[in-house]
Each structure stands twice: as C-alpha cells, then as structure tokens.
XYZ file of C-alpha atoms in Angstrom:
641
model
C -25.627 67.820 -81.151
C -23.806 67.313 -77.726
C -19.711 66.965 -77.759
C -18.183 63.992 -75.755
C -15.298 64.336 -73.764
C -12.372 62.738 -76.551
C -8.800 62.724 -75.746
C -9.449 64.148 -72.108
C -9.433 67.111 -73.627
C -12.098 70.482 -72.311
C -12.166 72.444 -74.881
C -13.778 76.153 -73.401
C -15.269 78.438 -75.470
C -15.544 81.569 -73.638
C -18.534 84.257 -75.017
C -20.300 86.995 -74.088
C -20.256 90.705 -75.156
C -17.633 93.168 -75.544
C -15.925 94.652 -73.128
C -17.781 91.887 -70.966
C -13.914 90.805 -69.507
C -13.411 87.325 -71.291
C -9.899 88.312 -72.593
C -9.056 90.197 -68.772
C -10.394 86.879 -66.823
C -7.998 84.660 -69.439
C -4.938 87.034 -69.096
C -5.656 86.590 -65.582
C -5.441 83.418 -65.385
C -2.706 82.647 -67.484
C -0.459 85.423 -66.151
C -2.233 85.362 -61.915
C -2.445 88.788 -61.877
C -4.739 91.527 -63.527
C -2.731 92.698 -66.582
C -3.698 96.532 -66.522
C -1.940 97.423 -69.852
C -4.143 97.144 -73.014
C -4.699 93.564 -74.293
C -5.192 92.395 -77.610
C -9.357 92.200 -78.221
C -9.151 88.584 -78.919
C -6.683 86.235 -77.186
C -5.063 83.557 -79.231
C -5.860 80.037 -78.009
C -3.960 78.345 -75.022
C -3.634 75.204 -74.051
C -3.314 74.452 -69.975
C -1.560 71.305 -69.125
C -3.086 69.012 -66.060
C -2.398 69.902 -62.500
C -3.503 68.306 -59.248
C -6.442 69.799 -59.419
C -7.385 69.402 -62.330
C -10.632 66.676 -62.473
C -10.517 63.774 -63.640
C -6.532 64.627 -65.426
C -7.482 66.539 -68.309
C -5.976 69.088 -70.835
C -7.672 72.497 -70.833
C -8.091 74.433 -74.412
C -9.568 77.955 -73.882
C -11.032 79.397 -76.719
C -11.493 83.460 -76.538
C -13.926 85.146 -78.932
C -15.426 88.567 -80.904
C -19.470 89.423 -80.356
C -18.577 91.728 -83.183
C -21.043 90.881 -86.568
C -18.247 90.628 -88.728
C -16.785 87.948 -86.828
C -19.694 85.736 -86.187
C -19.100 82.869 -88.686
C -15.249 81.840 -86.307
C -17.968 82.646 -82.758
C -20.269 79.628 -84.573
C -17.254 77.236 -85.317
C -15.787 78.020 -82.001
C -19.306 77.592 -80.259
C -20.129 74.325 -82.579
C -16.018 72.789 -81.642
C -16.379 73.037 -78.127
C -17.442 70.859 -74.608
C -18.570 73.882 -72.285
C -19.612 77.659 -73.437
C -18.073 80.252 -70.553
C -20.743 83.040 -70.759
C -19.806 85.855 -69.158
C -21.599 89.470 -68.625
C -20.564 92.479 -66.595
C -23.630 94.710 -66.371
C -27.293 95.251 -66.845
C -27.082 95.382 -70.523
C -24.370 92.369 -71.178
C -26.900 90.220 -68.560
C -30.165 91.155 -70.385
C -29.008 89.857 -74.059
C -27.887 86.269 -71.902
C -31.573 86.046 -72.421
C -32.843 87.423 -75.378
C -29.277 87.028 -77.314
C -27.150 83.902 -76.325
C -29.134 81.442 -75.164
C -31.450 81.309 -78.251
C -28.093 81.728 -80.721
C -26.706 78.325 -78.845
C -29.799 76.708 -79.138
C -29.837 77.847 -82.670
C -26.621 76.172 -83.558
C -28.021 72.609 -82.264
C -25.419 72.528 -79.734
C -26.213 70.594 -76.740
C -23.147 71.194 -74.279
C -23.287 73.125 -70.811
C -22.806 76.512 -70.068
C -21.033 78.193 -67.155
C -22.071 81.557 -66.251
C -20.421 83.942 -65.097
C -21.000 87.384 -63.442
C -17.785 89.570 -64.244
C -16.712 92.492 -62.731
C -18.267 92.139 -59.549
C -15.599 95.025 -58.089
C -18.067 97.400 -60.159
C -21.395 95.935 -58.242
C -20.850 97.711 -55.219
C -22.113 96.765 -51.927
C -24.233 93.947 -53.888
C -24.226 90.746 -52.375
C -23.535 87.628 -54.085
C -26.820 85.824 -52.061
C -28.816 88.760 -54.354
C -26.778 88.382 -57.566
C -27.520 84.565 -57.213
C -31.682 85.183 -56.143
C -31.809 87.543 -58.856
C -30.004 87.353 -61.670
C -28.633 83.926 -62.014
C -31.403 81.659 -60.763
C -33.913 82.856 -63.118
C -31.441 81.805 -66.123
C -30.940 78.167 -64.595
C -34.888 77.888 -64.472
C -35.297 79.028 -67.713
C -32.400 77.745 -69.546
C -31.699 74.073 -68.824
C -28.346 74.743 -70.534
C -26.653 76.504 -67.743
C -24.992 73.996 -65.334
C -23.737 76.814 -63.076
C -22.730 80.046 -62.017
C -20.160 82.145 -60.760
C -19.062 86.049 -59.221
C -15.798 86.758 -61.044
C -13.766 89.738 -60.977
C -10.176 89.990 -62.883
C -8.796 93.255 -61.131
C -9.086 91.429 -57.792
C -8.173 87.947 -59.336
C -11.388 86.998 -57.412
C -12.318 83.018 -58.654
C -10.432 83.411 -61.461
C -9.170 80.213 -61.155
C -12.793 78.843 -59.859
C -14.543 79.718 -62.827
C -12.282 77.880 -65.330
C -12.693 74.619 -62.831
C -16.243 74.822 -62.624
C -15.570 74.750 -66.768
C -13.719 71.762 -66.852
C -16.364 69.890 -63.623
C -19.011 71.263 -66.101
C -17.920 68.189 -69.129
C -15.911 65.606 -66.755
C -18.627 65.966 -64.065
C -21.650 67.190 -65.846
C -25.140 68.289 -63.505
C -27.270 67.707 -65.863
C -28.166 64.213 -66.488
C -27.950 63.696 -62.930
C -30.327 66.013 -61.277
C -33.044 68.334 -62.246
C -32.759 71.360 -61.288
C -36.412 72.658 -61.475
C -38.016 69.537 -60.120
C -35.383 69.439 -57.274
C -34.803 65.383 -57.554
C -32.741 63.222 -59.029
C -33.415 62.028 -62.549
C -34.990 58.614 -62.909
C -31.452 57.774 -65.025
C -29.393 58.566 -62.475
C -31.921 57.216 -59.642
C -31.625 53.602 -61.794
C -28.040 53.471 -61.632
C -28.061 54.467 -57.964
C -30.126 51.943 -57.272
C -28.491 49.229 -58.598
C -25.019 50.550 -57.198
C -27.129 50.154 -53.652
C -28.079 46.573 -54.480
C -24.224 45.612 -55.250
C -22.711 47.206 -52.157
C -26.162 45.444 -50.172
C -23.698 42.476 -50.090
C -26.043 40.439 -47.296
C -29.256 41.919 -49.498
C -31.437 43.022 -46.500
C -31.864 46.090 -47.704
C -29.761 48.279 -45.731
C -25.793 49.415 -46.216
C -24.517 48.262 -42.346
C -21.540 50.067 -41.290
C -19.021 47.538 -42.832
C -20.933 47.405 -46.234
C -20.592 51.721 -46.438
C -16.598 51.156 -45.642
C -16.325 49.035 -48.305
C -18.185 51.170 -50.071
C -15.892 54.250 -49.373
C -12.477 52.238 -50.214
C -13.919 50.793 -53.701
C -15.208 54.148 -54.781
C -12.464 56.719 -53.180
C -9.684 54.498 -52.825
C -9.575 55.487 -49.033
C -10.835 54.492 -45.966
C -13.982 56.293 -44.396
C -13.455 58.266 -40.547
C -15.966 57.339 -37.927
C -17.501 60.796 -37.964
C -17.765 61.197 -41.148
C -20.106 58.094 -40.916
C -21.331 59.906 -37.909
C -22.209 63.037 -40.443
C -23.174 60.927 -43.438
C -25.786 59.783 -41.440
C -26.557 62.945 -39.901
C -27.697 64.518 -43.008
C -29.509 61.513 -44.229
C -31.551 61.355 -40.857
C -32.098 65.008 -41.399
C -34.079 64.494 -44.421
C -35.577 61.625 -43.519
C -34.950 59.782 -39.988
C -36.805 56.502 -40.820
C -33.893 55.837 -44.009
C -30.996 55.488 -40.779
C -32.269 52.789 -38.932
C -29.610 50.585 -36.150
C -29.097 48.104 -39.032
C -27.924 51.022 -40.895
C -28.386 53.052 -44.047
C -31.815 52.088 -46.725
C -31.756 52.276 -50.117
C -34.380 55.833 -49.930
C -31.750 57.248 -47.717
C -28.959 56.387 -49.613
C -30.715 58.131 -53.051
C -31.091 61.414 -50.289
C -27.583 61.176 -49.532
C -26.414 61.333 -53.249
C -28.916 63.824 -53.936
C -27.732 66.366 -50.947
C -24.062 65.769 -52.822
C -25.925 67.165 -56.446
C -28.202 70.263 -54.682
C -24.497 70.816 -52.707
C -22.942 71.152 -56.086
C -20.892 68.149 -55.036
C -22.123 66.118 -57.860
C -18.589 64.908 -59.162
C -18.366 62.180 -55.811
C -21.781 60.793 -57.317
C -19.772 60.389 -60.704
C -17.108 58.982 -59.266
C -19.443 56.871 -57.728
C -21.253 55.729 -60.820
C -17.712 55.564 -62.921
C -16.379 53.091 -60.010
C -19.426 50.985 -61.265
C -18.534 51.315 -64.811
C -21.345 53.668 -66.105
C -20.580 56.182 -68.738
C -21.806 59.824 -68.946
C -25.367 58.956 -70.559
C -25.507 56.501 -67.320
C -25.070 52.842 -69.178
C -23.072 50.543 -68.693
C -19.567 50.738 -70.962
C -19.766 48.459 -73.784
C -16.500 46.894 -73.034
C -17.834 45.987 -69.225
C -20.970 44.194 -70.729
C -19.244 42.993 -73.014
C -16.003 42.142 -73.240
C -14.102 40.205 -76.028
C -14.931 36.459 -75.855
C -14.445 34.949 -78.924
C -15.380 30.989 -79.483
C -13.341 29.447 -81.693
C -15.137 26.839 -84.650
C -15.850 23.182 -82.983
C -15.379 24.675 -79.045
C -17.801 25.858 -77.191
C -18.124 28.159 -73.847
C -19.198 26.841 -70.426
C -18.906 28.507 -67.067
C -15.337 28.456 -65.127
C -15.493 26.778 -61.447
C -15.671 30.795 -60.212
C -18.898 31.534 -62.648
C -20.559 28.448 -61.428
C -19.428 29.739 -57.504
C -21.196 33.175 -58.327
C -24.362 31.844 -59.672
C -24.245 29.293 -56.756
C -24.053 32.300 -53.528
C -26.251 34.645 -56.033
C -29.307 31.095 -55.392
C -28.159 31.262 -51.684
C -28.110 34.710 -51.380
C -31.473 35.630 -52.120
C -33.573 32.355 -51.224
C -34.328 34.352 -48.464
C -37.180 31.293 -46.844
C -34.557 28.499 -47.402
C -36.651 26.232 -49.153
C -34.462 25.345 -52.237
C -35.945 27.707 -54.545
C -36.334 31.095 -55.711
C -39.768 31.636 -55.899
C -41.219 34.825 -58.427
C -40.511 37.636 -55.751
C -36.953 36.725 -54.961
C -36.222 36.347 -58.843
C -37.512 39.634 -59.574
C -35.354 40.386 -56.560
C -32.426 39.355 -57.902
C -33.045 40.210 -61.073
C -33.349 44.122 -59.792
C -30.161 45.500 -61.367
C -30.422 43.878 -64.526
C -33.010 44.205 -67.628
C -34.907 41.663 -66.666
C -34.761 37.772 -67.251
C -32.489 37.351 -70.261
C -34.497 37.458 -73.671
C -33.550 33.769 -74.555
C -35.209 32.723 -71.077
C -38.382 34.207 -72.098
C -38.301 32.624 -75.536
C -37.874 29.168 -73.727
C -40.893 29.669 -71.317
C -38.223 29.908 -68.582
C -38.674 28.370 -65.800
C -40.797 25.335 -67.346
C -37.277 24.992 -69.082
C -35.805 23.551 -66.296
C -35.749 21.836 -62.603
C -38.694 22.954 -60.316
C -39.563 21.657 -56.628
C -43.594 21.066 -55.765
C -43.857 24.796 -55.864
C -42.891 25.641 -59.488
C -39.915 27.411 -58.088
C -37.000 27.042 -59.210
C -34.376 24.892 -58.008
C -30.383 25.398 -57.328
C -30.224 22.762 -59.908
C -32.260 24.294 -62.477
C -30.836 27.461 -61.337
C -27.008 26.325 -62.539
C -28.896 24.089 -65.440
C -30.525 27.254 -66.612
C -27.183 28.897 -66.833
C -24.995 26.509 -68.192
C -27.330 25.966 -71.101
C -27.420 30.156 -71.685
C -23.659 30.012 -71.611
C -23.643 27.111 -74.371
C -26.021 28.862 -76.668
C -25.452 32.164 -75.909
C -21.969 33.483 -74.182
C -22.185 37.202 -74.515
C -25.769 37.081 -72.748
C -24.048 35.550 -69.812
C -21.183 37.752 -69.869
C -23.618 41.264 -69.995
C -25.615 39.183 -66.538
C -22.254 38.800 -64.742
C -21.523 42.667 -65.111
C -24.951 43.586 -64.185
C -25.978 41.319 -61.166
C -21.894 42.365 -60.208
C -19.018 39.369 -60.559
C -15.979 40.637 -59.581
C -13.296 38.830 -60.703
C -10.615 37.881 -58.278
C -7.231 39.220 -60.406
C -8.183 43.174 -60.599
C -7.149 43.133 -64.547
C -9.117 40.683 -65.213
C -13.006 41.055 -66.630
C -15.634 39.044 -66.756
C -14.212 36.524 -69.047
C -12.945 34.776 -65.805
C -16.177 33.053 -65.090
C -16.045 31.624 -68.320
C -14.391 28.715 -70.028
C -13.190 27.588 -73.545
C -14.549 23.661 -74.657
C -11.683 21.851 -76.218
C -12.418 21.735 -79.998
C -14.953 18.943 -81.208
C -13.131 18.102 -85.197
C -13.502 14.599 -85.505
C -16.036 13.004 -84.244
C -16.085 9.287 -85.652
C -12.666 9.048 -84.103
C -13.199 6.822 -81.139
C -12.657 9.246 -77.920
C -14.235 11.395 -75.330
C -15.348 15.061 -75.924
C -14.060 16.773 -72.919
C -17.942 19.259 -72.832
C -19.462 19.403 -69.631
C -22.797 20.694 -71.578
C -24.225 19.081 -74.433
C -27.058 19.338 -76.640
C -29.298 16.834 -78.355
C -31.820 17.748 -81.031
C -35.154 15.665 -80.270
C -36.167 14.874 -83.732
C -39.635 12.856 -84.572
C -42.909 12.947 -86.208
C -46.226 14.371 -84.537
C -47.239 12.651 -81.518
C -44.776 10.552 -80.792
C -44.094 11.800 -77.265
C -41.431 14.261 -77.617
C -42.780 16.917 -75.294
C -43.901 14.301 -72.722
C -39.898 12.526 -73.090
C -38.694 17.035 -72.364
C -41.172 16.705 -69.465
C -39.881 12.726 -67.936
C -36.487 14.632 -68.261
C -37.606 17.379 -65.751
C -39.505 15.361 -63.537
C -42.923 16.463 -64.345
C -45.782 14.143 -64.572
C -47.270 12.759 -67.039
C -49.977 14.503 -69.036
C -52.134 11.872 -71.301
C -53.547 15.133 -73.453
C -51.503 15.730 -76.455
C -50.654 19.314 -77.173
C -48.767 20.129 -80.325
C -45.564 21.778 -80.320
C -45.460 25.052 -82.820
C -41.966 26.565 -81.534
C -38.941 25.084 -79.997
C -38.877 23.695 -76.674
C -35.937 23.143 -73.951
C -35.137 21.326 -71.731
C -31.949 21.598 -69.410
C -31.435 19.322 -66.727
C -28.076 17.486 -65.132
C -27.151 14.193 -66.034
C -24.632 12.226 -63.432
C -22.740 9.704 -65.871
C -21.140 6.133 -64.876
C -18.127 7.745 -62.935
C -19.789 10.086 -60.979
C -19.421 12.534 -63.649
C -22.192 15.192 -63.648
C -23.056 17.289 -66.791
C -25.457 19.179 -67.880
C -28.282 17.942 -71.375
C -29.524 20.485 -73.242
C -32.810 18.477 -75.201
C -34.236 20.098 -77.586
C -37.389 19.335 -79.406
C -37.145 22.010 -82.722
C -41.877 21.856 -83.455
C -42.196 23.573 -86.910
C -39.036 24.716 -87.618
C -37.578 20.897 -87.876
C -36.761 21.317 -91.489
C -35.140 25.061 -91.514
C -33.301 24.387 -88.417
C -31.693 20.818 -90.303
C -30.479 22.473 -92.773
C -28.477 24.967 -91.193
C -25.166 23.556 -90.541
C -23.901 26.381 -87.526
C -27.164 24.636 -85.869
C -26.227 21.043 -86.512
C -22.755 22.104 -85.347
C -23.822 22.712 -82.240
C -25.209 19.709 -81.689
C -23.653 17.060 -80.161
C -25.818 14.132 -80.808
C -29.599 13.412 -82.674
C -32.259 11.494 -80.819
C -34.887 10.122 -83.406
C -37.745 9.410 -81.555
C -40.696 7.400 -82.827
C -44.037 5.801 -81.134
C -43.824 2.182 -81.113
C -47.720 2.161 -80.903
C -48.242 3.422 -83.831
C -47.386 2.205 -87.234
C -46.973 5.662 -88.928
C -44.688 7.143 -86.270
C -41.487 5.407 -87.898
C -41.570 6.545 -91.346
C -41.552 10.059 -90.446
C -37.216 9.155 -89.370
C -36.618 7.212 -92.616
C -37.820 10.021 -94.872
C -36.269 12.544 -92.570
C -33.186 10.753 -93.212
C -33.806 10.112 -96.542
C -34.648 13.865 -97.532
C -31.333 15.254 -95.058
C -28.091 13.148 -95.636
C -26.082 15.126 -93.695
C -27.682 14.312 -90.801
C -25.008 10.883 -91.091
C -22.133 12.952 -90.161
C -23.852 13.745 -86.641
C -23.964 10.857 -83.800
C -27.428 9.425 -83.230
C -29.547 7.474 -80.963
C -32.926 5.509 -81.811
C -35.281 6.041 -79.114
C -38.832 3.785 -79.380
C -41.066 5.653 -76.812
C -44.438 4.521 -75.321
C -43.127 1.139 -75.093
C -45.803 0.493 -71.992
C -48.753 0.546 -74.805
C -48.813 -2.419 -77.018
C -45.924 -2.671 -79.724
C -47.151 -2.515 -83.023
C -45.526 -3.378 -87.003
C -44.168 -0.095 -88.527
C -45.487 0.544 -91.968
C -42.558 1.404 -93.256
C -40.210 -0.765 -95.778
C -38.059 -1.718 -93.184
C -38.441 -2.307 -89.204
C -36.780 -0.337 -86.616
C -34.664 -3.238 -85.444
C -33.905 -4.155 -89.282
C -32.762 -0.621 -89.821
C -30.660 0.152 -87.095
C -29.277 -2.959 -87.579
C -28.654 -2.401 -91.449
C -26.788 0.628 -90.137
C -24.628 -1.179 -88.377
C -25.734 0.775 -84.838
C -27.213 -0.233 -81.854
C -31.254 -0.952 -81.867
C -33.984 1.191 -80.231
C -34.141 2.067 -77.093
C -37.620 0.886 -76.054
C -39.047 3.135 -73.234
C -41.248 4.928 -71.519
C -41.850 8.289 -69.944
C -43.959 6.540 -66.960
C -41.460 3.629 -66.177
C -38.744 4.810 -63.470
C -36.202 3.285 -65.712
C -36.806 6.646 -68.553
C -33.915 8.296 -66.720
C -31.366 5.605 -67.882
C -32.525 7.022 -71.263
C -31.082 9.824 -70.400
C -27.900 8.682 -69.276
C -27.461 6.779 -72.513
C -28.449 10.241 -74.785
C -25.235 12.375 -72.558
C -23.228 8.703 -73.277
C -23.360 9.060 -77.090
C -22.620 12.616 -77.016
C -19.526 12.099 -75.295
C -18.275 9.236 -76.671
C -19.585 10.568 -79.935
C -17.820 7.307 -82.369
C -20.089 5.101 -80.609
C -23.528 7.079 -82.671
C -22.334 6.995 -86.137
C -23.906 4.251 -88.805
C -20.970 1.797 -89.443
C -20.571 0.666 -93.277
C -19.108 -3.236 -93.463
C -15.854 -2.199 -94.252
C -14.923 0.900 -91.397
C -11.834 3.213 -91.993
C -9.321 2.217 -89.877
C -7.274 4.651 -88.155
C -3.871 3.527 -88.369
C -2.025 6.803 -86.912
C -0.946 4.499 -83.799
C 0.453 1.718 -86.434
C 2.007 3.884 -88.372
C 3.515 6.111 -85.050
C 4.782 2.109 -84.297
C 6.377 1.528 -87.392
C 8.579 4.992 -87.547
C 9.857 3.492 -84.013
C 10.719 0.729 -85.106
C 12.267 2.104 -88.370
C 14.244 4.290 -85.934
C 15.611 2.434 -83.345
C 17.288 -0.120 -86.619
C 18.630 3.045 -88.091
C 20.161 3.914 -84.405
C 21.308 -0.060 -84.017
C 23.122 -0.180 -87.550
C 24.756 3.460 -86.617
C 26.046 1.719 -83.706
C 27.197 -1.856 -84.664
C 29.020 0.155 -87.547
C 30.902 2.044 -84.713
C 31.815 0.311 -81.983
C 31.671 -3.638 -83.400
C 28.774 -6.401 -81.420
C 30.884 -9.842 -80.169
C 29.773 -12.400 -82.635
C 28.078 -10.821 -85.288
C 31.060 -8.898 -86.720
C 32.537 -10.267 -89.934
C 36.229 -10.988 -89.854
C 36.670 -14.501 -89.219
C 39.018 -17.293 -90.140
C 41.905 -17.518 -91.833
C 41.627 -17.769 -95.841
C-alpha cells in the first residue's frame, strides 16, 4: 500500500525499540534544546507548519509510537496512516532488531512507504566515525531493504542533525529517490531514464542532439526560475566530462551526458533537483505525465467540431520543418521515429487508418507537409483528445502562461439546420463514400491522394480514409476527409452519432456495370434517414462504355425525380477528377444544395416576418407622431360648417 501525498501534509511515524530516543528526538526538534527532565513515554501528535526550508512547502505531522506489545494495535494503525517511517536505533541490540523485526514487520503490514534510518545517540559511540557507521551498519541495510530511503546519525543530547533527520523524512515523501534510482545497481531506473530523455528532447530545441549553452541557460530558467552562471555551467560540464569525456563537445552536452548529470544528482543525494526538473515538465510521483496535462477538459458541443487553431497549425508546421533534416520536403521513417520519440508512438487511430497511406506522400513514399497537416486535421476532427495528448507529448507551449494545450484547438459554429441556405463555417469536412462492391470507391480515394491507378481489384474489408487539402473557389483552403466504410457500412449507417459527424454523402456507382446503381437505390430505401444528409451522386469509370442500369429507374431520372443534380460522370484516369473533390467539398460547405427537393419546397419566411414586423413598427410610430404634432394637409379640421 503506497500512500500518496494528499493535502500537502507529510505524516511521519517515528518507530523503534524502547529507549532508542524517539521521544527525545521529537522534543529536541520542538524545543530546540535537549530536555534533561523525564518526558512522557509517548508524546502526543505534533504538527509543524511550512517554513522557508520545508520541501514543497508542506505541513509535517509527527507521530510518536511505542514498541511495547500491548501498544501493537495502535502502532500498526499509525504505520498504515503515515507517508514515511523514521526508524530509530541507538545500540547493537536495537540495530539488530531493524533487520530481524522492524523491516519484516513493515512488510507484513503491506505498507510501501520510504523508511529513513536513524542511528541515534551518536554522542555515546565514542570515536567511531560516521563513515564507518555508514559502511558497517547502514549500507548493508540499504542493500537488503529497498524501502530504506536514506540514513543519518543523530544525537538529541548534542542537538546533532535533529532538523536534518526530519528534513530527510519530508524529502523522502516530496522527492522520493526510489522511483528514480536503483542503489543496488547504481543506475537510474528505466522510467526515470525515459522521462529524462523526453525532457532532453524538448529542451534540445534545434534537435541537433546536444544541449548548447543557450539551451542549458533556457532549461535552467524554466526549471529553477533563475539564471545559471558561467562558472556553474563550467562545473556541470566538468562533472559530465569526468564521467564520460565524449558526452561534452563544443556543441554542448549530449543526451547521454544529460542522463549522467542526473545520475550524479541521485548519487549525491540531490534527487530533489531531478524532481524539480521532472515536475516542471508535468511528471507525477509515478513518473507518468499528469492526466490534467495530457487530457485537459475540452468539450465539443453537439453539431460542432474541433479543428486546429492557427497556433496549432503553426506548431505542427514548425515540428515538420525541424525534423525534415534532409530538407527534401518529406518525413522519412527515421525522421518520423525521431519526431515521435517522446510519445508512446504513432496514435492508434493513425495505425488503424494505415498511416501514412491515408494522406499525401511524395515519390519516395515519405509524408509531405501537406499530408502531415491533413493528417493532424483529420485526427483533431475525429478525436480532439488524441491531438491534445500528442501536443503535450511533443512539447506545445501556449503563448499565454496560464493557457493549456487547448489553445491549439478551436471549435466550429454549430451546424444545426443543414437544409437552410447558407455556408457551414468549417475548415475540415467529412464525406462517406457509399456504393456497391467494385464501384471504384478505393480508386477514388487513391486518386484523391494522387496515387497511380491500379486496375487490380482489392475488396475493402475494414474502413479506409483519405485526407487531403482542397482549394475552394475564391482560394479558401479546407481539408476533406473521404471515408470508405467497407464491411462496416451497414453498422455506420445505423449509427446516429456517426452520421451527425458526416458533412456529405457521396453515392458512387460504376457507370459501366449494369448492376451497380441498384445498390444505391436499395441502400436509400433501407435507410430512409439518409435523406437528412446532403448528398452527391457520382458515376465512376466514365472512361469505359456507359451501360443501362438494371434498376427501376435510370440514375439521371432518379436524381431528377429528387430535384437534385444529375450524377457527375468522371474517371479517376482523367485529370478533371480533381474537380470532383472540389464539388464534394462545396456540397459539404453549402449543404442545402445537396438535399432532395420536394415539389412544394418549404419556404423559409423568416426574412418576410422580419420585414413585416418592421413595417408594422414604422406604421405605429407614424400614427403616434401624427397624433402628437399633426401633419399639414392631413389634419382634419377643415371648413366652416
């Protein structure tokens, strides 16, 4: 059972054999002098408020205990409640009891808290040096019991290390060494190494593999809030160079050198320095990133969607340019691996969409800047929580100090009444491509990504997406997501939430296959609620001989009866295919153009009502003025009768 630091209170349970000097240590701390008079066997609980030297500004509660058998129940209760145990011994017998009774007893209670080992009454040990006590008594216990966080010699009588022993107790909770350093192996633990590597990645702003002097100065200011002197920087380089000369060059300190420096801090008992670094970069005591940092609250209201803000696009552009080391306009696999090194890897949704085949690549199959931004636009649209998490992993820093990663995202205006004429204010648009097997849907998606046409037919089993930028008339750019549903078509078309997120349906059929269009007719008949979505009809494979469809009504007549535009005849082998994608995007931006029109289209009389209201108000005002002041030629009062 691990007790977390809650309410910023460190609870210290002072344990040890009778006569070890537990109560004397507490009394000396409180009164600042050694009390010669007899004190009660077990002192009442005391609480010490935060002071200037207190780590993390915590309140400290100190609980005295008794080792007598009849007090065992109370002892166990206090051990279970504490954050840290101060285990005191003062002679050979009480020292032997540390390994034979106390440490096994703590383990039997199932507690997992740090133990500070205290060799008290050092004034009675004669001329025995501290180094010998550490080597002969303390180190063997630290090797045997991982719970032992630190050791110290004290004397209540001489007031030696009294403040220091309780400071160690505080620090064992606020800056624990156990998650960071393996004292038996003399190495940093894997989780600490992973966290520190990410810190190095984020501080190496030019990604050259070294922390330059400028980057070290920035790192120092960010973590500790004060500048680093040139002499201090020189000392740091000497420490690293002494351990490994290759880790320090004219370029700066490399990643291995950064790890060696933190290992040095751990070995010298300066692990609070490591914790300050890690907590600056949002790490918890378990060396995971804070949940509130990875997943800040970001609610997307109904009928709205999430998009990258200008700051978000700028961040991802800068990231792409930083890692395109060969300046070829594409991120190759090694460059992508380096970019995602401080993250858990590619987002799961990217793997599901077979990234990078879901977006734009160059001749070398490396993702381009256009494809990179399109992929993140799609990710933000489909899963803003994923984008927020990766913004945190990759080091996005808001322009405002109190802002979060949510400043890299923005919400669109709600899209409620799609049948009403008007423009949808969205920059990321989503279209489902529906149609029967071998209609040419996959080839359409390939063409959207400028992939060469392949005549080989491969049935689509699981959903497939393609995302790319489209330039609308007038020069405005948007991102269009085309999704082919595969065998999940029926399930998706019955999912209201999925359909609500879709901007337009693309009904695609093979104009050279007589049985292709009937699938669309059956689909619409089976799912009449699809009439609530704007749609576009596309006749693919127009480069082949057109054939009559084996359907009750031909496509042109079918769409004409609905009052919609005729199917767009196109082939993925034609250069004009790009115009189709603009048409799809336009149908999403102007959704009212993509609905079936009945003979008596419902008229939106809102403007008429507003105009009539204005006329009525003007008439009322006119009458009021006329009655008050009169208008020449209209007042009644005429001739003398």
